Structure formats: C-alpha cells, structure tokens
C-alpha cells in the first residue's frame, strides 16, 4: 500500500533546487495522484526554507508534461499549472519533477487564462540546453493546458474542489 505522505521534489533542468515539500496522498484516479498540502507545511523554495501560507491540492498526472496546483481564496490563481517533465516516482513516497519554467494560470476573479514565464523558458532553453524534443513537449503541453483551463475541461472545472475541501 502506498505511503500516506509523499515528498514532492521539483528541480530545474540543470539539477538546481526549485521546490521541495511533503504532501498527503488524497487519492489516485485515472487523471493521476492527488496530493494535499495544508497551510503551515514546511517547504523549501529556491533552496530556502519556507512555510506554505495557503493550502493547495496538487495533481501529478500519470504521464503528462505538467502538474496542476488548485488553490483556495485568497490566492489570486484558482489553478496554477507548471510545465514539467513527466513525473518520475522514485518510490511510492517520493516524486521528482523537472520544472520547465512555463506556467499556465487561471485567475480566480476574472477567469482569465495566462501563459507565464516565456522569457524564463527561452533563457533557460539556451543556458541549460533543452533538447528539441523537450521544447516541443513543453510548448505542446502549455497549448493544451491553455485551452483546457479556458474551456473548463476537467479536472480544471469542478472535480478538484472535493479534494481541495480536504485541506482547507
């Protein structure tokens, strides 16, 4: 049986630390593994200790080039998707992801969907030498997510709310 707790480790393409935090395994379904991060969770952000001020739920898809963070108010982003390499599960209790800089966000107040950090993606593509296939997958994932967040495709419409209710 999988562990109740999962360590989530995001790194940049060059291997440098990005985010690292514990999360509670909520469920697994056809979309992926749903993890809950309550307020007060100790974490590491860009190599520095941090504490999560607002709870969230993270969906780690089975085989996709993204993760999705679902947030309650007062966070201005209702859904925040990181474009990443597909998840690599070291074990049932540790998942590794490579953050590829691009983010797709849906704003809570307006429903506006935005593609963020294209400049960082271009900079890191050159500096870290992203292979062409990684660039193609990352850009395609961002395009798909942009459409899915805009049109309310699940899990971005309402299905995440039952899991978010468990951590707020």
XYZ file of N, CA and C in Angstrom:
504
model
N 0.846 -1.193 0.000
C 0.000 0.000 0.000
C 0.885 1.248 0.000
N 0.556 2.243 -0.846
C 1.365 3.459 -0.902
C 1.347 4.225 0.421
N 2.409 4.964 0.646
C 2.528 5.788 1.839
C 1.471 6.893 1.832
N 1.061 7.322 3.021
C 0.138 8.458 3.127
C 0.826 9.775 2.793
N 2.136 9.836 3.012
C 2.888 11.064 2.760
C 3.798 10.877 1.549
N 3.897 11.944 0.757
C 4.724 11.937 -0.447
C 5.624 13.168 -0.404
N 6.894 12.956 -0.668
C 7.811 14.089 -0.807
C 7.803 14.497 -2.272
N 7.494 15.772 -2.517
C 7.423 16.326 -3.870
C 8.681 17.161 -4.088
N 9.481 16.765 -5.089
C 10.744 17.446 -5.346
C 10.753 17.972 -6.780
N 10.762 19.294 -6.904
C 10.914 19.945 -8.201
C 12.352 20.457 -8.296
N 12.967 20.220 -9.428
C 14.277 20.791 -9.718
C 14.189 21.513 -11.061
N 15.174 22.359 -11.319
C 15.310 22.963 -12.644
C 16.083 21.982 -13.521
N 16.135 22.253 -14.804
C 16.744 21.329 -15.753
C 18.221 21.084 -15.457
N 18.902 22.070 -14.870
C 20.323 21.907 -14.537
C 20.531 21.160 -13.223
N 19.440 20.727 -12.572
C 19.532 19.988 -11.315
C 19.429 20.846 -10.074
N 19.388 22.159 -10.220
C 19.307 23.035 -9.047
C 17.932 22.924 -8.383
N 17.924 23.176 -7.080
C 16.696 23.069 -6.282
C 15.679 24.114 -6.737
N 14.424 23.700 -6.754
C 13.333 24.633 -7.067
C 12.315 24.619 -5.928
N 11.611 23.493 -5.737
C 10.655 23.353 -4.623
C 10.775 21.945 -4.061
N 10.479 21.826 -2.760
C 10.571 20.538 -2.080
C 9.637 20.622 -0.878
N 8.646 19.725 -0.833
C 7.707 19.773 0.288
C 7.017 18.424 0.458
N 6.540 18.168 1.676
C 5.745 16.966 1.909
C 4.283 17.238 1.571
N 3.602 16.198 1.112
C 2.176 16.310 0.784
C 1.483 15.023 1.206
N 0.214 15.142 1.502
C -0.572 13.968 1.894
C -1.259 13.387 0.667
N -1.105 12.096 0.465
C -1.760 11.412 -0.652
C -3.265 11.377 -0.354
N -4.053 11.968 -1.255
C -5.503 12.004 -1.069
C -6.179 10.851 -1.806
N -5.789 10.656 -3.061
C -6.368 9.574 -3.868
C -5.569 9.419 -5.148
N -5.874 8.369 -5.862
C -5.344 8.169 -7.205
C -6.517 7.799 -8.090
N -6.576 8.423 -9.263
C -7.638 8.106 -10.217
C -7.052 8.065 -11.618
N -7.920 8.057 -12.618
C -7.424 7.958 -13.989
C -6.620 9.183 -14.414
N -6.776 10.307 -13.715
C -6.036 11.531 -14.038
C -4.626 11.535 -13.466
N -4.469 10.913 -12.299
C -3.171 10.918 -11.644
C -3.305 10.775 -10.151
N -2.319 11.296 -9.447
C -2.289 11.220 -7.989
C -2.542 12.607 -7.437
N -3.532 12.695 -6.555
C -3.938 13.944 -5.924
C -3.275 14.033 -4.558
N -2.584 15.155 -4.322
C -1.850 15.373 -3.081
C -2.327 16.648 -2.411
N -2.473 16.599 -1.094
C -2.911 17.761 -0.341
C -1.779 18.370 0.457
N -1.692 19.696 0.434
C -0.670 20.426 1.179
C -1.376 21.445 2.072
N -1.475 21.155 3.383
C -2.171 22.077 4.265
C -1.355 23.336 4.585
N -2.064 24.355 5.017
C -1.423 25.578 5.489
C -0.455 25.208 6.614
N 0.693 25.872 6.640
C 1.680 25.623 7.682
C 2.702 24.562 7.321
N 2.551 23.934 6.152
C 3.514 22.916 5.724
C 4.879 23.559 5.506
N 5.895 22.981 6.125
C 7.260 23.467 5.920
C 7.751 22.975 4.568
N 8.373 23.879 3.823
C 8.817 23.563 2.475
C 10.142 24.256 2.198
N 10.664 23.986 1.008
C 11.858 24.680 0.525
C 11.488 25.268 -0.823
N 11.797 26.545 -1.004
C 11.501 27.238 -2.246
C 12.776 27.904 -2.731
N 13.256 27.525 -3.893
C 14.530 28.016 -4.444
C 15.672 27.846 -3.437
N 15.673 26.708 -2.751
C 16.751 26.395 -1.827
C 16.644 27.038 -0.457
N 15.567 27.786 -0.222
C 15.408 28.477 1.073
C 14.199 27.924 1.823
N 14.314 27.800 3.149
C 13.169 27.331 3.945
C 11.980 28.269 3.786
N 10.797 27.680 3.766
C 9.564 28.435 3.587
C 8.444 27.698 4.323
N 7.336 28.371 4.511
C 6.146 27.766 5.097
C 4.966 28.124 4.200
N 4.182 27.119 3.849
C 3.020 27.366 2.989
C 1.969 28.156 3.762
N 1.638 29.339 3.273
C 0.670 30.208 3.943
C -0.763 29.888 3.547
N -0.926 29.294 2.350
C -2.251 28.956 1.838
C -2.217 27.490 1.408
N -3.199 26.684 1.820
C -3.208 25.275 1.430
C -3.473 25.130 -0.070
N -3.149 23.972 -0.606
C -3.447 23.698 -2.009
C -3.489 22.195 -2.245
N -4.014 21.838 -3.403
C -4.023 20.452 -3.851
C -3.195 20.389 -5.125
N -2.336 19.378 -5.220
C -1.507 19.175 -6.393
C -1.942 17.905 -7.097
N -2.171 18.008 -8.401
C -2.431 16.830 -9.229
C -1.148 16.515 -9.992
N -0.629 15.305 -9.773
C 0.527 14.808 -10.518
C -0.017 13.785 -11.514
N -0.148 14.178 -12.789
C -0.702 13.259 -13.781
C 0.188 12.026 -13.972
N -0.433 10.955 -14.447
C 0.313 9.717 -14.679
C 1.393 9.886 -15.741
N 1.055 10.494 -16.860
C 2.014 10.616 -17.957
C 1.760 11.916 -18.721
N 2.080 13.013 -18.105
C 1.868 14.299 -18.771
C 3.045 15.218 -18.461
N 3.156 16.258 -19.243
C 4.250 17.224 -19.101
C 3.796 18.431 -18.281
N 3.080 18.190 -17.195
C 2.611 19.268 -16.328
C 2.180 18.719 -14.975
N 2.070 19.636 -14.016
C 1.375 19.382 -12.758
C 0.401 20.545 -12.574
N -0.645 20.324 -11.771
C -1.635 21.374 -11.549
C -1.829 21.591 -10.062
N -1.753 22.846 -9.665
C -1.983 23.244 -8.282
C -3.326 23.976 -8.238
N -4.223 23.484 -7.376
C -5.559 24.065 -7.223
C -5.590 24.797 -5.891
N -5.978 26.070 -5.949
C -5.848 26.958 -4.799
C -7.181 27.525 -4.324
N -7.319 27.700 -3.004
C -8.494 28.400 -2.481
C -8.219 29.905 -2.417
N -9.252 30.714 -2.182
C -9.015 32.122 -1.892
C -8.196 32.206 -0.595
N -7.393 33.183 -0.397
C -7.302 34.429 -1.161
C -6.296 34.392 -2.307
N -5.731 33.226 -2.624
C -4.801 33.182 -3.753
C -5.502 33.659 -5.019
N -4.824 34.495 -5.778
C -5.443 35.065 -6.979
C -5.513 34.057 -8.123
N -4.652 33.019 -8.090
C -4.724 31.978 -9.118
C -5.573 30.831 -8.590
N -6.650 30.548 -9.297
C -7.507 29.414 -8.933
C -6.807 28.107 -9.299
N -6.190 28.105 -10.490
C -5.436 26.943 -10.976
C -4.095 27.452 -11.489
N -3.018 26.769 -11.074
C -1.666 27.138 -11.484
C -0.982 25.869 -11.972
N -0.702 25.806 -13.259
C -0.065 24.624 -13.847
C 1.386 24.914 -14.183
N 2.252 24.069 -13.679
C 3.667 24.117 -14.034
C 3.895 23.161 -15.191
N 4.591 23.624 -16.208
C 5.026 22.729 -17.270
C 6.287 22.037 -16.746
N 6.247 20.703 -16.737
C 7.329 19.900 -16.176
C 7.597 18.702 -17.069
N 8.689 18.027 -16.808
C 8.865 16.712 -17.405
C 7.850 15.787 -16.740
N 7.532 14.658 -17.367
C 6.637 13.710 -16.702
C 7.214 13.286 -15.344
N 6.328 13.027 -14.412
C 6.724 12.663 -13.049
C 7.563 11.389 -13.049
N 8.600 11.405 -12.235
C 9.420 10.210 -12.005
C 9.252 9.827 -10.540
N 8.607 8.695 -10.311
C 8.380 8.222 -8.946
C 9.566 7.367 -8.520
N 10.353 7.893 -7.582
C 11.488 7.164 -7.032
C 10.993 5.975 -6.222
N 9.877 6.183 -5.547
C 9.201 5.164 -4.743
C 7.772 5.658 -4.566
N 6.964 4.918 -3.798
C 5.590 5.366 -3.557
C 5.531 6.681 -2.790
N 6.633 7.030 -2.132
C 6.587 8.219 -1.277
C 7.511 9.358 -1.719
N 8.061 9.294 -2.942
C 8.898 10.385 -3.443
C 8.696 10.542 -4.947
N 8.324 11.760 -5.350
C 8.146 12.050 -6.776
C 9.085 13.189 -7.167
N 9.738 13.017 -8.328
C 10.655 14.015 -8.864
C 10.068 14.606 -10.140
N 10.203 15.939 -10.266
C 9.725 16.654 -11.439
C 10.773 17.691 -11.831
N 10.920 17.906 -13.121
C 11.800 18.962 -13.612
C 10.923 20.101 -14.114
N 11.026 21.241 -13.461
C 10.250 22.420 -13.826
C 10.855 23.042 -15.084
N 10.037 23.208 -16.098
C 10.497 23.754 -17.380
C 10.069 25.201 -17.585
N 9.805 25.895 -16.512
C 9.621 27.344 -16.483
C 8.247 27.835 -16.921
N 7.705 27.319 -18.014
C 6.406 27.797 -18.479
C 5.320 27.454 -17.464
N 4.385 28.372 -17.294
C 3.247 28.164 -16.388
C 1.979 28.610 -17.102
N 0.889 27.905 -16.827
C -0.421 28.303 -17.339
C -1.318 28.482 -16.123
N -1.922 29.665 -16.026
C -2.648 30.062 -14.826
C -4.043 30.540 -15.187
N -5.022 30.170 -14.350
C -6.356 30.754 -14.487
C -6.607 31.633 -13.264
N -6.914 32.900 -13.516
C -7.160 33.866 -12.438
C -8.559 33.682 -11.866
N -8.639 33.738 -10.551
C -9.888 33.498 -9.852
C -10.953 34.549 -10.182
N -10.613 35.804 -10.077
C -11.612 36.877 -10.189
C -12.187 37.019 -11.593
N -11.366 36.785 -12.608
C -11.789 37.074 -13.977
C -11.940 35.837 -14.860
N -11.331 34.719 -14.448
C -11.311 33.537 -15.294
C -10.285 33.627 -16.411
N -9.533 34.722 -16.442
C -8.504 34.928 -17.459
C -7.451 33.827 -17.366
N -7.091 33.254 -18.513
C -6.038 32.243 -18.581
C -4.808 32.906 -19.183
N -3.668 32.708 -18.516
C -2.418 33.343 -18.942
C -1.307 32.312 -19.087
N -0.445 32.531 -20.066
C 0.793 31.782 -20.201
C 1.893 32.665 -19.636
N 2.590 32.147 -18.625
C 3.611 32.932 -17.931
C 5.014 32.384 -18.184
N 5.986 33.251 -18.003
C 7.416 32.912 -17.964
C 7.984 32.417 -19.283
N 7.448 32.912 -20.384
C 8.019 32.560 -21.679
C 9.463 33.046 -21.794
N 9.757 34.200 -21.181
C 11.120 34.731 -21.202
C 12.080 33.822 -20.432
N 11.649 33.336 -19.284
C 12.477 32.421 -18.489
C 12.694 31.103 -19.243
N 11.658 30.617 -19.905
C 11.768 29.400 -20.709
C 12.827 29.584 -21.796
N 12.779 30.702 -22.512
C 13.751 30.966 -23.586
C 15.167 31.091 -23.018
N 15.288 31.777 -21.901
C 16.608 31.945 -21.272
C 17.186 30.599 -20.833
N 16.376 29.797 -20.137
C 16.852 28.500 -19.645
C 17.039 27.499 -20.789
N 16.252 27.634 -21.834
C 16.426 26.768 -23.003
C 17.843 26.933 -23.548
N 18.292 28.179 -23.631
C 19.643 28.455 -24.130
C 20.700 28.078 -23.082
N 20.503 28.495 -21.851
C 21.510 28.270 -20.804
C 21.674 26.800 -20.455
N 20.564 26.069 -20.327
C 20.625 24.662 -19.900
C 20.638 23.688 -21.075
N 20.400 24.200 -22.281
C 20.438 23.340 -23.463
C 19.282 22.369 -23.548
N 18.059 22.886 -23.368
C 16.903 21.999 -23.511
C 16.949 21.316 -24.875
N 16.859 20.005 -24.916
C 16.789 19.311 -26.210
C 15.510 19.702 -26.955
N 15.554 19.595 -28.282
C 14.410 19.982 -29.106
C 13.135 19.235 -28.725
N 13.244 17.936 -28.396
C 12.039 17.177 -28.048
C 11.425 17.674 -26.742
N 12.244 18.132 -25.806
C 11.730 18.699 -24.552
C 11.002 20.010 -24.838
N 11.563 20.831 -25.705
C 10.929 22.103 -26.078
C 9.572 21.842 -26.731
N 9.529 20.903 -27.657
C 8.276 20.576 -28.354
C 7.221 20.100 -27.358
N 7.591 19.185 -26.461
C 6.638 18.663 -25.460
C 6.171 19.756 -24.519
N 7.081 20.608 -24.061
C 6.721 21.686 -23.126
C 5.757 22.670 -23.779
N 6.053 23.088 -24.987
C 5.184 24.047 -25.674
C 3.829 23.434 -25.994
N 3.807 22.158 -26.374
C 2.536 21.484 -26.664
C 1.693 21.354 -25.395
N 2.328 21.024 -24.276
C 1.600 20.921 -23.009
C 1.002 22.264 -22.622
N 1.762 23.323 -22.786
C 1.257 24.664 -22.455
C 0.050 25.018 -23.324
N 0.110 24.690 -24.600
C -1.026 24.961 -25.514
C -2.268 24.189 -25.089
N -2.094 22.891 -24.789
C -3.244 22.065 -24.373
C -3.854 22.599 -23.085
N -2.998 22.943 -22.126
C -3.499 23.454 -20.844
C -4.200 24.796 -21.021
N -3.668 25.651 -21.873
C -4.292 26.945 -22.112
C -5.741 26.749 -22.551
N -5.955 25.824 -23.473
C -7.317 25.540 -23.931
C -8.171 24.896 -22.862
N -7.607 23.936 -22.132
C -8.370 23.208 -21.107
C -8.786 24.115 -19.951
N -7.911 25.015 -19.536
C -8.262 25.934 -18.457
C -9.295 26.952 -18.920
N -9.241 27.312 -20.188
C -10.189 28.295 -20.729
C -11.578 27.712 -20.921
N -11.654 26.447 -21.372
C -12.978 25.891 -21.670
C -13.557 25.041 -20.537
N -12.828 24.904 -19.440
C -13.368 24.187 -18.291
C -13.299 22.681 -18.402
N -12.397 22.176 -19.226
C -12.185 20.734 -19.295
C -11.786 20.235 -17.906
N -12.318 19.090 -17.509
C -11.899 18.506 -16.234
C -10.466 18.011 -16.357
N -9.720 18.108 -15.304
C -10.098 18.358 -13.921
C -10.127 19.835 -13.543
N -10.128 20.724 -14.544
C -9.990 22.148 -14.274
C -11.309 22.883 -14.058
N -12.431 22.187 -14.132
C -13.734 22.827 -13.923
C -14.127 22.761 -12.452
N -14.555 21.588 -12.002
C -15.042 21.480 -10.627
C -14.535 20.258 -9.873
N -14.041 19.242 -10.575
C -13.715 17.974 -9.901
C -12.646 18.114 -8.827
N -11.781 19.108 -8.954
C -10.730 19.301 -7.951
C -11.271 19.799 -6.611
N -12.451 20.381 -6.608
C -12.971 21.029 -5.389
C -13.175 20.062 -4.232
N -13.561 18.803 -4.522
C -13.749 17.835 -3.430
C -12.437 17.539 -2.731
N -11.318 17.566 -3.491
C -10.019 17.299 -2.879
C -9.503 18.529 -2.150
N -9.746 19.694 -2.712
C -9.324 20.938 -2.063
C -10.038 21.120 -0.721
N -11.296 20.678 -0.656
C -12.061 20.797 0.593
C -11.428 20.009 1.745
N -10.621 19.007 1.402
C -9.972 18.200 2.439
C -8.765 18.868 3.084
N -8.247 19.943 2.460
C -7.055 20.599 3.001
C -7.295 22.037 3.460
N -8.458 22.604 3.151
C -8.718 23.983 3.607
C -9.364 23.997 4.974
